[in-house]
Short mmCIF file of C-alpha atoms in Angstrom, two decimals:
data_model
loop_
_atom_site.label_atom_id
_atom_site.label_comp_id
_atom_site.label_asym_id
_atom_site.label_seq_id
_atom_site.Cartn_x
_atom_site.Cartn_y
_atom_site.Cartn_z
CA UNK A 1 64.10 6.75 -24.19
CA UNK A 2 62.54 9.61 -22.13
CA UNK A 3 59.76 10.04 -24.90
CA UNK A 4 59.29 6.42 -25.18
CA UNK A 5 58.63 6.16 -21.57
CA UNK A 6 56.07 9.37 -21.15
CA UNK A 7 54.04 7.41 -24.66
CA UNK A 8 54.02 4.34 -22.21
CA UNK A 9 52.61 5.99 -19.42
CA UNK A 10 50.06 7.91 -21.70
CA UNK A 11 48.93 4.44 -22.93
CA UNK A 12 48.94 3.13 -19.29
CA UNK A 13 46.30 6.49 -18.37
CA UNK A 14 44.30 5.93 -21.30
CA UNK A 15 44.04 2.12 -20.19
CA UNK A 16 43.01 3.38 -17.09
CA UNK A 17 40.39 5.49 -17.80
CA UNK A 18 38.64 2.99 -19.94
CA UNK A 19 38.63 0.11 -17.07
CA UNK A 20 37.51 3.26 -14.57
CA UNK A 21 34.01 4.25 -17.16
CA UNK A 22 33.24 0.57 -18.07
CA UNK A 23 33.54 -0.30 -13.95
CA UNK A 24 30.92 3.11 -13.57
CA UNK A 25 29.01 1.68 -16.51
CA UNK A 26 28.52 -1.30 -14.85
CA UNK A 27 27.80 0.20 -11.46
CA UNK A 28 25.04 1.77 -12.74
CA UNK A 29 23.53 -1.24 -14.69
CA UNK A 30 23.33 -2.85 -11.17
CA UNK A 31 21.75 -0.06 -9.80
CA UNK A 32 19.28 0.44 -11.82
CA UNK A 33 18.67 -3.41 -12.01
CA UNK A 34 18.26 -3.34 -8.11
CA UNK A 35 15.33 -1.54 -8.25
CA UNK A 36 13.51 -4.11 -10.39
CA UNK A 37 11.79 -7.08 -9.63
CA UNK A 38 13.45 -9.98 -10.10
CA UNK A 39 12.43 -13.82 -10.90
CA UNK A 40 13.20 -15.52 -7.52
CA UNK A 41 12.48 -12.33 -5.34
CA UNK A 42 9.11 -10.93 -4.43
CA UNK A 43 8.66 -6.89 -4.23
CA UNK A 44 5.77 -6.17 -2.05
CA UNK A 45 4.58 -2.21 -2.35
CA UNK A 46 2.78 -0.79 0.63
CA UNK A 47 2.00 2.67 2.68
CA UNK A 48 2.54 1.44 5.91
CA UNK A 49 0.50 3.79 7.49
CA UNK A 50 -2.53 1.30 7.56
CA UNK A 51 -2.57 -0.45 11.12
CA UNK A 52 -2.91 -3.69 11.99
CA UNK A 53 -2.36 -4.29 7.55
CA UNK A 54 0.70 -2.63 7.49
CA UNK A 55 2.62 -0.50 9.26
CA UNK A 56 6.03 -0.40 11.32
CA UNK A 57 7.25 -1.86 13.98
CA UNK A 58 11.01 -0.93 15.02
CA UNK A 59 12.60 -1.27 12.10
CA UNK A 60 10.25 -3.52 10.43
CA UNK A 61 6.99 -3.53 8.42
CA UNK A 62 4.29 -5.66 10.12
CA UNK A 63 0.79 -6.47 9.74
CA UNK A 64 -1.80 -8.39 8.20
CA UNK A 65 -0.99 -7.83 4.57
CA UNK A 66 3.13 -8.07 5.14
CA UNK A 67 2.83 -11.69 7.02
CA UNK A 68 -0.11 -13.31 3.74
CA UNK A 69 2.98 -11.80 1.96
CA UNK A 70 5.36 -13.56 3.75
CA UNK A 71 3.14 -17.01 3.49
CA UNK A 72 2.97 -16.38 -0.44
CA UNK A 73 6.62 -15.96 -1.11
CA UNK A 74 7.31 -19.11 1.32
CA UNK A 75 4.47 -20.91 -1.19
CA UNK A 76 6.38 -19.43 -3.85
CA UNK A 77 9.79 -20.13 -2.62
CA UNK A 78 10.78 -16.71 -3.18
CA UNK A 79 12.56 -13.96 -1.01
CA UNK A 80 9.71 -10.90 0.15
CA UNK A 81 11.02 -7.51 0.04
CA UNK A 82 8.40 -4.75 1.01
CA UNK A 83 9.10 -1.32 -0.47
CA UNK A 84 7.38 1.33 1.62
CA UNK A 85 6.04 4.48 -0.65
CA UNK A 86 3.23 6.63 -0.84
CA UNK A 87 -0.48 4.67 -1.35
CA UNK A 88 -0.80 6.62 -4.67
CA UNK A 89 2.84 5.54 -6.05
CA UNK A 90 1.94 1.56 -5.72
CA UNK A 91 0.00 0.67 -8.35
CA UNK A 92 2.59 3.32 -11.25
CA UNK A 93 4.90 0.71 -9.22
CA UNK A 94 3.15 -2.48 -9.73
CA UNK A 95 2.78 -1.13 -13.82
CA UNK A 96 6.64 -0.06 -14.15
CA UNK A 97 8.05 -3.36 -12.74
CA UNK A 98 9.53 -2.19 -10.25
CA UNK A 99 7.08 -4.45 -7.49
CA UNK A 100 5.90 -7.27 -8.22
CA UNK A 101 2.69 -6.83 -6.20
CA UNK A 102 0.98 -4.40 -4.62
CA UNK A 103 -0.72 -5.22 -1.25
CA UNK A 104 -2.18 -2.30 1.11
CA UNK A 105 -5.41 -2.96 2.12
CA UNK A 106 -6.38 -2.44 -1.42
CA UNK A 107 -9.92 -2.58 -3.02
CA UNK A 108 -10.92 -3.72 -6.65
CA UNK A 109 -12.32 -0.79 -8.30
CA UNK A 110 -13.00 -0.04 -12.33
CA UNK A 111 -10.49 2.46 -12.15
CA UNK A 112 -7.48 0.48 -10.72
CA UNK A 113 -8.64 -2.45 -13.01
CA UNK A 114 -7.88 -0.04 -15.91
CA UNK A 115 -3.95 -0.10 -14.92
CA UNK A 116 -3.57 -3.80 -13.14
CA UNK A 117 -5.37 -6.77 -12.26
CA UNK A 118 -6.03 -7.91 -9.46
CA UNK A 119 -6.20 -11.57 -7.62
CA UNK A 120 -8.80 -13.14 -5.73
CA UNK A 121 -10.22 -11.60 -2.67
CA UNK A 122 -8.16 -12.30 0.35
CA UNK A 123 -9.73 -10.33 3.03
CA UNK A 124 -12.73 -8.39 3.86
CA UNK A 125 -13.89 -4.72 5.22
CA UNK A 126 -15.74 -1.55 5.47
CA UNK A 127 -15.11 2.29 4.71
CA UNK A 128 -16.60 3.64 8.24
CA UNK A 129 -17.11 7.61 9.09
CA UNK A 130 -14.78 9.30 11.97
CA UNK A 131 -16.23 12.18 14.01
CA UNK A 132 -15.74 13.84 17.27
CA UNK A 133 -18.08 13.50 19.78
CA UNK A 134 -20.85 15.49 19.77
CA UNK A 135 -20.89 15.73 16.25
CA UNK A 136 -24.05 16.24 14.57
CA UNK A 137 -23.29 13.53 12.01
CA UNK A 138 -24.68 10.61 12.63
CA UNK A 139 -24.78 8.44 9.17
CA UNK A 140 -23.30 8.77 5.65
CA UNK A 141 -26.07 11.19 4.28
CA UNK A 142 -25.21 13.74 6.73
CA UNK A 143 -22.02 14.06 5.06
CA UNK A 144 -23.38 16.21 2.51
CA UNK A 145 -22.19 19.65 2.83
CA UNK A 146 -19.33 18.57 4.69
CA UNK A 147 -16.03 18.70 4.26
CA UNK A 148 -14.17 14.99 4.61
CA UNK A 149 -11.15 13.91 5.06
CA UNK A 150 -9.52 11.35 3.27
CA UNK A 151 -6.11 9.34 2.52
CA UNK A 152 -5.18 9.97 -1.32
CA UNK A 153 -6.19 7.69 -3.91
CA UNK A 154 -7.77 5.43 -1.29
CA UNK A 155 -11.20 4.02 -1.93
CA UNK A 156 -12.51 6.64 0.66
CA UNK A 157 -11.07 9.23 -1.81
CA UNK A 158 -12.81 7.46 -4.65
CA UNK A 159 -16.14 7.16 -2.86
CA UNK A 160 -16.05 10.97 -1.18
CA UNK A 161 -15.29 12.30 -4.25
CA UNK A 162 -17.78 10.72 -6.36
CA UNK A 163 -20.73 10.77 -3.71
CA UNK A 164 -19.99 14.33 -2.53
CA UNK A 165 -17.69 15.74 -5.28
CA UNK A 166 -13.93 17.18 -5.10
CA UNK A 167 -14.94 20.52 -3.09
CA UNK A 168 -15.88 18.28 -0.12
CA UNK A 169 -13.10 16.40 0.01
CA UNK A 170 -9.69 16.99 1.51
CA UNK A 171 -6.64 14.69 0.88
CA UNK A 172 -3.90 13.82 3.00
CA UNK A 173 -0.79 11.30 2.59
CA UNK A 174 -1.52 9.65 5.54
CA UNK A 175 -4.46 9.20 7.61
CA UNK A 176 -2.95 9.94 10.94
CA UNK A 177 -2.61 13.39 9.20
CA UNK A 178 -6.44 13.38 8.35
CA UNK A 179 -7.00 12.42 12.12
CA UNK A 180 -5.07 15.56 13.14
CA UNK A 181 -7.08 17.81 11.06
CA UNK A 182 -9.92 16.33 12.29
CA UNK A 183 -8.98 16.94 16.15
CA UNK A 184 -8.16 20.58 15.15
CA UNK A 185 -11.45 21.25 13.47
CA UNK A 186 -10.08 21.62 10.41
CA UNK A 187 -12.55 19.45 8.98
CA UNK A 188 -15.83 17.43 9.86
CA UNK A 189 -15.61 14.01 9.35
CA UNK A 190 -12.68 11.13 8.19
CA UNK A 191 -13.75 8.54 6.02
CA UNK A 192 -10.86 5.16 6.10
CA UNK A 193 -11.19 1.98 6.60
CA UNK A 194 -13.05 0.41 9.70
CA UNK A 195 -8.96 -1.46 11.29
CA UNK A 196 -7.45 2.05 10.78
CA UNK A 197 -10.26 3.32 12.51
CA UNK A 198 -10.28 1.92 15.74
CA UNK A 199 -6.75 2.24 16.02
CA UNK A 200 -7.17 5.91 15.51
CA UNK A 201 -10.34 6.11 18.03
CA UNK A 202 -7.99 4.22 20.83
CA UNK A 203 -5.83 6.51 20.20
CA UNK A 204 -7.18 10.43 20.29
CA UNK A 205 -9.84 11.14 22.70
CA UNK A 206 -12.56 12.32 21.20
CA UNK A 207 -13.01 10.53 18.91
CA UNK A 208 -15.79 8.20 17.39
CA UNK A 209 -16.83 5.96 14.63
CA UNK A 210 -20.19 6.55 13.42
CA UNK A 211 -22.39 3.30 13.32
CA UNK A 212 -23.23 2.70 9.92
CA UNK A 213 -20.26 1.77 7.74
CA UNK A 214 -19.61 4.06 4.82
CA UNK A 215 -19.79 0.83 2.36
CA UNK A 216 -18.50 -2.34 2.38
CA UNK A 217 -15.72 -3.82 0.16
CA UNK A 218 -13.06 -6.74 -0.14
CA UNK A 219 -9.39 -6.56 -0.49
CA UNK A 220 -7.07 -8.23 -3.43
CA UNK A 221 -3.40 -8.32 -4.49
CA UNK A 222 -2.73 -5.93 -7.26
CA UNK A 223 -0.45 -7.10 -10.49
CA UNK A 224 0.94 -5.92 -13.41
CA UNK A 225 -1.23 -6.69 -16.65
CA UNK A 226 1.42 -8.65 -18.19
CA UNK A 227 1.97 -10.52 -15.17
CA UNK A 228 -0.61 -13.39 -15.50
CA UNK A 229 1.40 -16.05 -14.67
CA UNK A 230 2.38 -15.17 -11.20
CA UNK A 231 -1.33 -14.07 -11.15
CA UNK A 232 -2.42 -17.52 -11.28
CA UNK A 233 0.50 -18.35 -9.45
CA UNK A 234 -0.76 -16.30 -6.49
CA UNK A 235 -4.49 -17.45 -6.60
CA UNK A 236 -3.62 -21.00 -6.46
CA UNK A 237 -1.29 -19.99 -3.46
CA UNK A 238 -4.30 -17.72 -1.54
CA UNK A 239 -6.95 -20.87 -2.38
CA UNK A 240 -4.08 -23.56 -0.04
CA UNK A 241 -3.81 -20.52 2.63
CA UNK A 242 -7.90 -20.11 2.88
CA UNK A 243 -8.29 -23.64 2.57
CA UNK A 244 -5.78 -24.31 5.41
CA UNK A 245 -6.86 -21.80 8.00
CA UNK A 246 -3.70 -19.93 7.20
CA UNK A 247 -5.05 -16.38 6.49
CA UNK A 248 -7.80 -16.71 8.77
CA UNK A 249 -5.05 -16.90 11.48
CA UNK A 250 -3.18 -14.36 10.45
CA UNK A 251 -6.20 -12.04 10.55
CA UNK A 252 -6.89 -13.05 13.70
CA UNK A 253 -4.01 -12.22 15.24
CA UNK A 254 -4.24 -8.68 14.43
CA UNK A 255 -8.03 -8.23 14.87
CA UNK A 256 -9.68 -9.97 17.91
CA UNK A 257 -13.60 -8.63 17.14
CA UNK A 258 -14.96 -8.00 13.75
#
């Protein structure tokens, strides 16, 4: 009886053990799944470190790119979640699934179109030049010789680098971290875009744009190569919000003078 009873119990811990590793099994199936993008929910990737496109407020993301987001995934009828991450881990985002968009202020370059596409143009601005006062540079050509700072894998990277080469350039995660090497003359110039900018210039005292822009560019929605249909999806959605003064509002909310 006494054997009988421990073979019962051994059966009853075997039992066990099987419901416990197919329950973990499953736990980590959801996991993983979480981290995807789904049908009915759009994943927005960002570096919100880009004021008045992105960046946080509180608790919360806010800016120009996060509310034509939110106006898409209303279109859309879908749920936005914005997934804050370094600017140079969006678009290996965007590729692996695990966005379903990448918005951040982002130009269309040749590069970039190598790894995603992108949708139609949804906003507009300008790589401008930061120096302290006093400085002796004055326009982009006096950047030569310099040394620049720059956000990685932003187009100011792209254009530095290739105007200037890699030994003038010097990279930071964020710009706020370029501004502070800048204030502690740890380099010449910043080169970002012209929103970031002024927000920066506010500010640090100190500090000033230089008057001719760096270049001029336009800003899209970047998408997984595979992912035409919510491509189209999203241009048809951008041509109601331009057509209905939705995006221009938005824009203007954030930026009063252009």
């Amino acid at each position: 009886m006494k054997k009988n009873i421990l073979k019962i119990a051994a059966v009853c811990a075997m039992s066990a053990l099987m419901i416990s590793a197919l329950a973990g099994c499953g736990a980590t199936k959801d996991k993983k799944d979480d981290t995807t993008a789904s049908a009915d929910k759009l994943v927005m990737a960002t570096n919100a470190e880009f004021p008045p496109y992105e960046y946080h407020e509180n608790d919360k993301i806010v800016g120009i790119d996060a509310e034509v987001a939110q106006a898409i995934a209303d279109k859309l009828g879908m749920e936005l979640e914005i997934d804050d991450m370094a600017f140079d881990s969006i678009i290996p985002a965007v590729q692996s699934g695990k966005a379903s968009i990448g918005v951040a202020g982002m130009t269309v370059t040749e590069d970039r179109l190598v790894n995603v596409n992108f949708s139609d143009t949804y906003a507009h601005g300008k790589q401008v030049i930061i120096v302290k006062d006093g400085s002796p540079i004055a326009s982009p050509d006096d950047l030569k010789g310099k040394k620049v700072g720059v956000q990685t894998s932003t187009t100011g990277d792209i254009y530095i680098t290739d105007d200037y080469g890699d030994e003038s350039v010097e990279r930071y995660q964020k710009g706020a971290d370029a501004i502070q090497a800048l204030l502690q003359d740890k380099i010449d110039a910043v080169v970002i875009d012209s929103e970031p900018a002024k927000v920066f210039v506010s500010e640090n005292e100190g500090l000033k744009t230089v008057e001719t822009p760096y270049v001029e560019e336009d800003y899209a929605i970047a998408l997984a190569k595979d992912n035409t249909e919510l491509l189209d999806k999203i241009n048809s959605v951008l041509a109601e919000l331009k057509q209905d003064g939705t995006i221009d509002k938005i824009i203007s909310k954030y930026i009063t003078s252009k």
